[in-house]
Amino acid sequence: MSLRWRLLMAAAAALPAAAPAWAQDTPTDVVIVLETQPDQLDPCQASKSQVGKVIKQNVIETLTEIDPESGQVNPRLATEWSQVDDLTWRFKLRDDVTFHDGTPFNAEAVKYSIERTMDESIDCEIRVKYFGGLTLEVTPAGEHEIEVKTSEPTPILPTLMGTVVAMSTATPMGEITREPIGTGPYRLEEWTPGQQIVLTRVDDYWGDQPEVTKATYIWRSESTVRAAMVAAGEADIAPNIAVQDATNPEMDFSFLNSETSRLRIDAEIPPLDDRRVRLALNYATDRDGMKGTIFSDKVIPSTQHVVPGINGHNPDLTPYAYDPEKAMELLAEAKADGVPVDAEIILVGRHNLYPNSQESLQALEAMYEAVGFNITLKMTEAAEWYDLLFKPYAEDRAPNLFQEQHDNNNGDAVFTIFVKYHSEGGQSTFADAEVDDLIDRGGQASGEERTKLYQEAFKRIHEEIVPDVSLFHMVGFTRVNPRLEFTPSIATNSELQLSEIGFNNS
Amino acid sequence: MNRFVLKHGTQSLFALLCLLVLVFFLARLTGDPTDLYLPMDASIEQRAEFAASHGFDDPVVVQFGRYLAGVMRFDFGDSLFQGRPAIDAVLAAFPVTLKLAGVTMALSLVLAIVIGSLAAWRPRSIFDRVASMLTIASASAPDFWVAIVAILVFAVSLGWLPTSGMGSPAHWIMPVGVLMFRPLGLLTQVVRAAMIGALAAPYVKTARAKGAGKSRIIFVHGLRNAMLTVITVAGDQAATLINGAVVVETVFGWPGIGNLMIQAIQQRDFAVLQACILMTAFAIFFMNVLIDIAYSRLDPRVRTS
Amino acid sequence: MRNSSLLALLRSDRVAFVAAIWLMLVVGIALVGPEVVGKAATGLDLRARNAPPFDFSRGWVHWLGSDALGRGILARIFLAARTTLGIAVASVLLSMVIGGTLGIIAGLSRGSLGKVIMRGTDVIMSFPSLLMALIVLYVLGGAPANLVVVLAITRLPVYVRTARAEVLEIRERAFINAARVMGAGQVHLALRHIAPLVLPTLFIIGSLDFAYVMLAESALSFLGMGVQPPSITWGLMVAEGRSYLNSAWWLSFWPGLFIMLTALSANLLASWFRIAGDPTLRAAQGNTGHA
């Protein structure tokens, strides 16, 4: 039995050379198998990764486009921009673009798009995520030029415009639409909720015509199944498969996915309010042991909660080395000073936060217990996890470590640093006047000064405050059918531009 | 018979209401969907505003009253996440599950009756033992595990079947096969047990002694009596099938109601969850009525009681 | 029936005998296993991650391979046995006792009590048990005790319905009528005459449910809401191991096998018990055996 079993499994792992009986593609069609289905396709939800993977830059396009590798802002629907004064910006728009419904892309349409995005009667993710507290006033300045006035100085407005999408004025105001009408190289052809979404190429796209003529999106929750589908030729791209399913170097690409994982330390509750205890946790963490086992061997041990390439990332920081003796010493020291280091510490985890997330926590639990911590693992599902993530925290909570992962692919540290580390941030667990000051000043500054202030903040956070156990800059695995010419990149986490896909002639 | 259905209907309506109350309040005890819906970076004020605009900050009783009032007008609320009426989502998903469960149930019932009856004819014979072993063993494996192994073996390794999805008849083989395991095992056991009992009854023994044919004895005398228990268990399995459907639909990517429900629970998409419950509960009540009718047909004593 | 004759009967049936031995073994593991393996079941050894089975150079706990954290699968199975069997036995017994009692009452009652019970089971039955369990567990959390209660409640209807159906049939039989005519009270009737006849069927259902409960618990783990680590059950092991099916099949295969064999044994033994415990059936078997 077991031998046969093993053979079967071995056969399953090796890829069949036979022609896939169920592949239904004509040569320029692609099938993309996602993890979960998008619930909505409203343009203003395009910042959600499962929505963005389908429509962002395919059906609807942004005004500017951020290069996630460098954080640089590039033109897309806006060709150039300039700052008029502290609060006012001007954007020049392309003049050769029409929406899929035939309406022209112009200043009026952009005004409408921004107003709809900022409209509080629908729960627009882009507004909530990037424009909290900020209001924009848009005035057309000619047919293809707009002037944007912000309620407070916003040096990174061009970056923020990389999140704003243009939609036809036929998109209803004040209600969620199921028919996104944009300017992109593809239009939404068919959406059968629960089953599939089909995009087809438009003929009169303003840019270069992409090679893919039709894209079908389907979804399967099991990573094993998604990987199997590409292997069997039923699908062409499976973004985000688990490391253990990425067994074929010819099909499986790994890439930094802009996510960073950490354990947030609740630095307000004893014994975690003692810096030595927080340091001990860091020294007790065997990052090298987890790399290449539970995590892929491509992950990068991290020192801060943003990836390299994000403005403000400090490249000079070094991860804490694995040094259990030092951890034990620090704990003994703290104990001698009366810190209750034996107190039970809750390690809060979340199911499937990333592949093997549960195992990584069991490993961390074992590492911390080995140096003398008293850890209790508590797994939660999404709703409960979110509840614990945000302030207000429960007054009588136990000391806790909180598993978290954060992605920032919008070029600037501001999207991370305030929320996570400013004393007024919604998810911070400490208050340090100096850090607050650096973050505040960084937010107002621009250019090199902004970078420097954020870097200083990250240095202080990592070396002095130690409010977290920073784990890894994570990698994702995407399986791509060899007939395609496509290399997944850091952006694949939140968008999947069909125009970047080519075909191998074979 | 009309009065029978009517009486059953009113009782069922009451039960349905109980179920709805139960789920409505239980579901809200699990927290509201604000944090799940809004991005992680949303501020505390944005959260409060969201909860208020969707009425999650009202007392649950008020929310329930509002919901019931809506249901009276056939307004089942909107799906928060899908941005469309909840009933639309449910109506789109229901036929998928109905077909899946129907085909599975029909096939397992037929197979169970054949295997179970043959096994009961000569209890403890080789056939009986092998059939028992196999059916019990098949019902003893975790279905999600069987499903994934089946995909790896039949779709990836052998390339005989598509991995997942719906469409051609070939797409049905694995989901139905996996879903059948559980009811088939149980039903075969029940058919066998009931048949042994029925075949041991004096009048069947008499028929046997008189030399009545095997099939005649099984199908006319034995089965008729065994059917009571079989139908009870088969009826129970209908709801259980939805359990299996949750798993099977998740693995094979079928857009059925099991899939929808699990998603609604995880997302706290209450309107969809409630619409799903109303729909499945209605379907199951309807089926129970059919079972009761079948009961009274098969056994006159039930009708008189 | 005497114990010694029961034992002799058991030994004469090889399959049932083997099943009994397996169950005793598993119960033995559940009783002492966690203490035997001790630290080996929880310690971390990332070098042994997903080590394949049948490598006898490591300790015996690794003979069936190692899991994703390098812990011996056998050690994990030993550790999980107690929780797994505890949950399954407790919830089956709970639902059998409560469900059987309610079913007999419903069958004997000609008044509204019976109706109330049947409507109650309708409520439970009209909603898929797995989803109901899921909602309840979201509220309560996945502690083993909560699982027992939730699984027991969701399985009540089948006992109630089966018991009632049996009672409806039995109560018309001549000897029940005779007992009734002779003035036997309802309680006496239920306990002395009806319960013994209903029990074998409930045992069949219960034995199948034993498997069902283990599997339901594992399905809940698959959906993310079953027993939570560091607690461990066989079902959770299967659920956790499924993501390695492609690369390390042993992670979910062995615990799955333990579930299957245990469920199978319980079923075989229960159906043997049914025959052994019912003289009329035994006679019938004897007759057909020679026919």
Short mmCIF file of N, CA, C and O in Angstrom, two decimals, chain A residues 316-392:
data_model
loop_
_atom_site.label_atom_id
_atom_site.label_comp_id
_atom_site.label_asym_id
_atom_site.label_seq_id
_atom_site.Cartn_x
_atom_site.Cartn_y
_atom_site.Cartn_z
N ASP A 316 20.63 50.45 6.71
CA ASP A 316 21.78 50.24 7.59
C ASP A 316 21.47 49.42 8.83
O ASP A 316 22.35 49.16 9.64
N LEU A 317 20.21 49.05 9.00
CA LEU A 317 19.86 48.29 10.20
C LEU A 317 20.19 46.82 10.01
O LEU A 317 20.14 46.30 8.89
N THR A 318 20.56 46.13 11.10
CA THR A 318 20.84 44.69 10.99
C THR A 318 19.86 43.91 11.87
O THR A 318 19.51 44.35 12.96
N PRO A 319 19.46 42.74 11.40
CA PRO A 319 18.53 41.92 12.20
C PRO A 319 19.21 41.44 13.47
O PRO A 319 20.43 41.30 13.52
N TYR A 320 18.43 41.16 14.49
CA TYR A 320 18.98 40.60 15.71
C TYR A 320 19.44 39.17 15.44
O TYR A 320 18.70 38.38 14.84
N ALA A 321 20.66 38.86 15.89
CA ALA A 321 21.18 37.52 15.67
C ALA A 321 20.52 36.54 16.63
O ALA A 321 20.05 36.93 17.70
N TYR A 322 20.51 35.27 16.26
CA TYR A 322 19.96 34.24 17.13
C TYR A 322 20.97 33.96 18.23
O TYR A 322 22.09 33.52 17.97
N ASP A 323 20.63 34.26 19.46
CA ASP A 323 21.57 34.13 20.57
C ASP A 323 20.80 33.78 21.84
O ASP A 323 20.52 34.64 22.67
N PRO A 324 20.43 32.51 21.98
CA PRO A 324 19.57 32.13 23.12
C PRO A 324 20.23 32.41 24.46
O PRO A 324 19.54 32.77 25.42
N GLU A 325 21.59 32.30 24.53
CA GLU A 325 22.25 32.58 25.82
C GLU A 325 22.01 34.02 26.24
O GLU A 325 21.68 34.30 27.37
N LYS A 326 22.18 34.91 25.25
CA LYS A 326 21.98 36.32 25.54
C LYS A 326 20.54 36.58 25.99
O LYS A 326 20.29 37.36 26.91
N ALA A 327 19.62 35.91 25.32
CA ALA A 327 18.20 36.06 25.68
C ALA A 327 17.99 35.64 27.13
O ALA A 327 17.32 36.34 27.90
N MET A 328 18.61 34.52 27.50
CA MET A 328 18.44 34.03 28.87
C MET A 328 19.06 35.00 29.87
O MET A 328 18.50 35.27 30.93
N GLU A 329 20.23 35.54 29.51
CA GLU A 329 20.88 36.52 30.38
C GLU A 329 19.98 37.73 30.61
O GLU A 329 19.79 38.18 31.74
N LEU A 330 19.44 38.25 29.48
CA LEU A 330 18.58 39.43 29.59
C LEU A 330 17.37 39.14 30.47
O LEU A 330 16.97 39.97 31.29
N LEU A 331 16.82 37.96 30.30
CA LEU A 331 15.66 37.59 31.11
C LEU A 331 16.04 37.51 32.59
O LEU A 331 15.29 37.98 33.46
N ALA A 332 17.20 36.90 32.85
CA ALA A 332 17.64 36.77 34.24
C ALA A 332 17.83 38.15 34.86
O ALA A 332 17.43 38.40 36.00
N GLU A 333 18.44 39.05 34.07
CA GLU A 333 18.64 40.42 34.53
C GLU A 333 17.31 41.08 34.89
O GLU A 333 17.16 41.68 35.94
N ALA A 334 16.39 40.95 33.96
CA ALA A 334 15.08 41.57 34.18
C ALA A 334 14.42 40.97 35.41
O ALA A 334 13.81 41.67 36.22
N LYS A 335 14.56 39.67 35.55
CA LYS A 335 13.94 38.99 36.67
C LYS A 335 14.52 39.49 37.99
O LYS A 335 13.79 39.72 38.97
N ALA A 336 15.84 39.70 37.99
CA ALA A 336 16.50 40.18 39.20
C ALA A 336 15.97 41.56 39.60
O ALA A 336 15.93 41.91 40.76
N ASP A 337 15.51 42.32 38.59
CA ASP A 337 14.97 43.65 38.88
C ASP A 337 13.48 43.60 39.20
O ASP A 337 12.81 44.63 39.24
N GLY A 338 12.96 42.41 39.34
CA GLY A 338 11.56 42.29 39.74
C GLY A 338 10.57 42.27 38.60
O GLY A 338 9.37 42.37 38.83
N VAL A 339 11.04 42.14 37.36
CA VAL A 339 10.10 42.05 36.24
C VAL A 339 9.48 40.65 36.22
O VAL A 339 10.21 39.66 36.31
N PRO A 340 8.17 40.57 36.12
CA PRO A 340 7.51 39.24 36.18
C PRO A 340 7.69 38.46 34.87
O PRO A 340 6.74 38.28 34.10
N VAL A 341 8.90 37.99 34.61
CA VAL A 341 9.16 37.36 33.32
C VAL A 341 8.48 35.99 33.17
O VAL A 341 8.42 35.46 32.08
N ASP A 342 7.98 35.43 34.29
CA ASP A 342 7.34 34.12 34.19
C ASP A 342 5.87 34.23 33.80
O ASP A 342 5.20 33.22 33.61
N ALA A 343 5.37 35.45 33.71
CA ALA A 343 3.95 35.63 33.42
C ALA A 343 3.59 34.98 32.09
O ALA A 343 4.41 34.92 31.17
N GLU A 344 2.37 34.49 32.01
CA GLU A 344 1.91 33.85 30.77
C GLU A 344 1.75 34.92 29.69
O GLU A 344 1.08 35.94 29.89
N ILE A 345 2.38 34.68 28.54
CA ILE A 345 2.27 35.61 27.42
C ILE A 345 1.48 34.93 26.32
O ILE A 345 1.78 33.79 25.94
N ILE A 346 0.46 35.61 25.82
CA ILE A 346 -0.37 35.03 24.77
C ILE A 346 0.25 35.36 23.42
O ILE A 346 0.54 36.52 23.12
N LEU A 347 0.43 34.33 22.62
CA LEU A 347 0.91 34.52 21.26
C LEU A 347 -0.31 34.40 20.35
O LEU A 347 -0.86 33.33 20.16
N VAL A 348 -0.76 35.55 19.84
CA VAL A 348 -1.98 35.56 19.04
C VAL A 348 -1.64 35.35 17.57
O VAL A 348 -0.85 36.11 16.99
N GLY A 349 -2.21 34.32 16.99
CA GLY A 349 -1.94 34.03 15.58
C GLY A 349 -3.22 34.04 14.78
O GLY A 349 -4.31 34.07 15.34
N ARG A 350 -3.05 34.05 13.48
CA ARG A 350 -4.23 34.01 12.63
C ARG A 350 -4.05 32.91 11.58
O ARG A 350 -2.99 32.79 10.98
N HIS A 351 -5.12 32.16 11.36
CA HIS A 351 -5.09 31.10 10.36
C HIS A 351 -4.77 31.66 8.98
O HIS A 351 -5.35 32.66 8.56
N ASN A 352 -3.88 30.99 8.28
CA ASN A 352 -3.62 31.32 6.88
C ASN A 352 -3.29 32.78 6.64
O ASN A 352 -3.61 33.31 5.60
N LEU A 353 -2.68 33.43 7.62
CA LEU A 353 -2.26 34.81 7.37
C LEU A 353 -1.25 34.80 6.24
O LEU A 353 -1.24 35.67 5.39
N TYR A 354 -0.38 33.81 6.28
CA TYR A 354 0.48 33.51 5.13
C TYR A 354 0.68 32.00 5.13
O TYR A 354 0.37 31.35 6.13
N PRO A 355 1.17 31.43 4.06
CA PRO A 355 1.33 29.97 4.05
C PRO A 355 2.19 29.53 5.24
O PRO A 355 3.17 30.19 5.58
N ASN A 356 1.78 28.45 5.87
CA ASN A 356 2.49 27.88 7.03
C ASN A 356 2.50 28.80 8.24
O ASN A 356 3.37 28.70 9.09
N SER A 357 1.54 29.69 8.31
CA SER A 357 1.56 30.66 9.40
C SER A 357 1.43 29.97 10.75
O SER A 357 2.09 30.32 11.72
N GLN A 358 0.58 28.94 10.80
CA GLN A 358 0.36 28.25 12.06
C GLN A 358 1.63 27.54 12.53
O GLN A 358 1.98 27.55 13.70
N GLU A 359 2.34 26.94 11.57
CA GLU A 359 3.57 26.24 11.94
C GLU A 359 4.62 27.21 12.43
O GLU A 359 5.35 26.93 13.38
N SER A 360 4.71 28.36 11.78
CA SER A 360 5.74 29.31 12.19
C SER A 360 5.49 29.73 13.64
O SER A 360 6.44 29.92 14.40
N LEU A 361 4.22 29.84 14.01
CA LEU A 361 3.94 30.25 15.39
C LEU A 361 4.28 29.15 16.37
O LEU A 361 4.77 29.42 17.47
N GLN A 362 3.99 27.92 15.98
CA GLN A 362 4.36 26.81 16.88
C GLN A 362 5.88 26.77 17.05
O GLN A 362 6.38 26.48 18.14
N ALA A 363 6.59 27.08 15.97
CA ALA A 363 8.05 27.11 16.06
C ALA A 363 8.50 28.23 16.99
O ALA A 363 9.35 28.03 17.86
N LEU A 364 7.92 29.42 16.82
CA LEU A 364 8.29 30.55 17.68
C LEU A 364 7.97 30.25 19.14
O LEU A 364 8.76 30.54 20.04
N GLU A 365 6.81 29.62 19.34
CA GLU A 365 6.43 29.27 20.70
C GLU A 365 7.52 28.39 21.34
O GLU A 365 7.96 28.63 22.46
N ALA A 366 7.95 27.39 20.55
CA ALA A 366 8.97 26.48 21.07
C ALA A 366 10.28 27.22 21.36
O ALA A 366 10.94 26.98 22.37
N MET A 367 10.65 28.15 20.46
CA MET A 367 11.90 28.89 20.66
C MET A 367 11.85 29.74 21.93
O MET A 367 12.82 29.81 22.69
N TYR A 368 10.71 30.40 22.15
CA TYR A 368 10.62 31.27 23.31
C TYR A 368 10.56 30.47 24.60
O TYR A 368 11.11 30.86 25.62
N GLU A 369 9.89 29.34 24.53
CA GLU A 369 9.83 28.53 25.75
C GLU A 369 11.20 27.98 26.08
O GLU A 369 11.55 27.79 27.25
N ALA A 370 12.00 27.77 25.04
CA ALA A 370 13.34 27.21 25.27
C ALA A 370 14.22 28.17 26.07
O ALA A 370 15.13 27.73 26.77
N VAL A 371 13.98 29.48 25.98
CA VAL A 371 14.80 30.41 26.76
C VAL A 371 14.11 30.80 28.06
O VAL A 371 14.64 31.63 28.81
N GLY A 372 12.95 30.24 28.32
CA GLY A 372 12.34 30.46 29.62
C GLY A 372 11.06 31.27 29.64
O GLY A 372 10.51 31.57 30.69
N PHE A 373 10.54 31.62 28.46
CA PHE A 373 9.26 32.33 28.44
C PHE A 373 8.12 31.35 28.68
O PHE A 373 8.25 30.15 28.42
N ASN A 374 7.01 31.90 29.14
CA ASN A 374 5.81 31.10 29.34
C ASN A 374 4.79 31.54 28.30
O ASN A 374 4.08 32.52 28.49
N ILE A 375 4.75 30.83 27.16
CA ILE A 375 3.96 31.27 26.01
C ILE A 375 2.74 30.37 25.83
O ILE A 375 2.84 29.15 25.95
N THR A 376 1.60 30.98 25.55
CA THR A 376 0.42 30.20 25.18
C THR A 376 -0.04 30.66 23.80
O THR A 376 -0.29 31.84 23.58
N LEU A 377 -0.11 29.71 22.90
CA LEU A 377 -0.51 30.04 21.54
C LEU A 377 -2.03 30.13 21.43
O LEU A 377 -2.74 29.30 21.96
N LYS A 378 -2.50 31.17 20.78
CA LYS A 378 -3.95 31.29 20.59
C LYS A 378 -4.20 31.63 19.12
O LYS A 378 -3.85 32.70 18.65
N MET A 379 -4.81 30.69 18.40
CA MET A 379 -5.11 30.94 16.99
C MET A 379 -6.47 31.61 16.87
O MET A 379 -7.42 31.23 17.55
N THR A 380 -6.58 32.58 15.99
CA THR A 380 -7.85 33.26 15.80
C THR A 380 -8.20 33.21 14.31
O THR A 380 -7.34 32.92 13.49
N GLU A 381 -9.46 33.47 13.99
CA GLU A 381 -9.78 33.66 12.57
C GLU A 381 -9.92 35.16 12.33
O GLU A 381 -9.89 35.97 13.27
N ALA A 382 -10.10 35.53 11.06
CA ALA A 382 -9.95 36.91 10.65
C ALA A 382 -10.65 37.93 11.55
O ALA A 382 -10.04 38.90 12.01
N ALA A 383 -11.95 37.73 11.82
CA ALA A 383 -12.70 38.77 12.51
C ALA A 383 -12.13 39.06 13.90
O ALA A 383 -11.96 40.21 14.30
N GLU A 384 -11.83 37.99 14.62
CA GLU A 384 -11.30 38.17 15.97
C GLU A 384 -9.92 38.80 15.92
O GLU A 384 -9.56 39.64 16.75
N TRP A 385 -9.16 38.40 14.94
CA TRP A 385 -7.80 38.91 14.78
C TRP A 385 -7.83 40.42 14.55
O TRP A 385 -7.09 41.18 15.17
N TYR A 386 -8.71 40.85 13.66
CA TYR A 386 -8.83 42.28 13.39
C TYR A 386 -9.21 43.04 14.65
O TYR A 386 -8.73 44.13 14.91
N ASP A 387 -10.10 42.42 15.39
CA ASP A 387 -10.57 43.06 16.61
C ASP A 387 -9.39 43.34 17.55
O ASP A 387 -9.34 44.38 18.20
N LEU A 388 -8.45 42.40 17.61
CA LEU A 388 -7.31 42.56 18.50
C LEU A 388 -6.24 43.46 17.90
O LEU A 388 -5.41 44.02 18.60
N LEU A 389 -6.27 43.58 16.58
CA LEU A 389 -5.25 44.39 15.91
C LEU A 389 -5.40 45.87 16.24
O LEU A 389 -4.43 46.58 16.42
N PHE A 390 -6.65 46.31 16.29
CA PHE A 390 -6.90 47.74 16.38
C PHE A 390 -7.12 48.22 17.80
O PHE A 390 -7.64 47.49 18.64
N LYS A 391 -6.76 49.47 18.02
CA LYS A 391 -7.21 50.15 19.22
C LYS A 391 -8.71 50.36 19.11
O LYS A 391 -9.22 50.40 18.00
N PRO A 392 -9.42 50.53 20.18
CA PRO A 392 -8.92 50.46 21.56
C PRO A 392 -8.66 49.01 21.99
O PRO A 392 -9.47 48.14 21.70
#
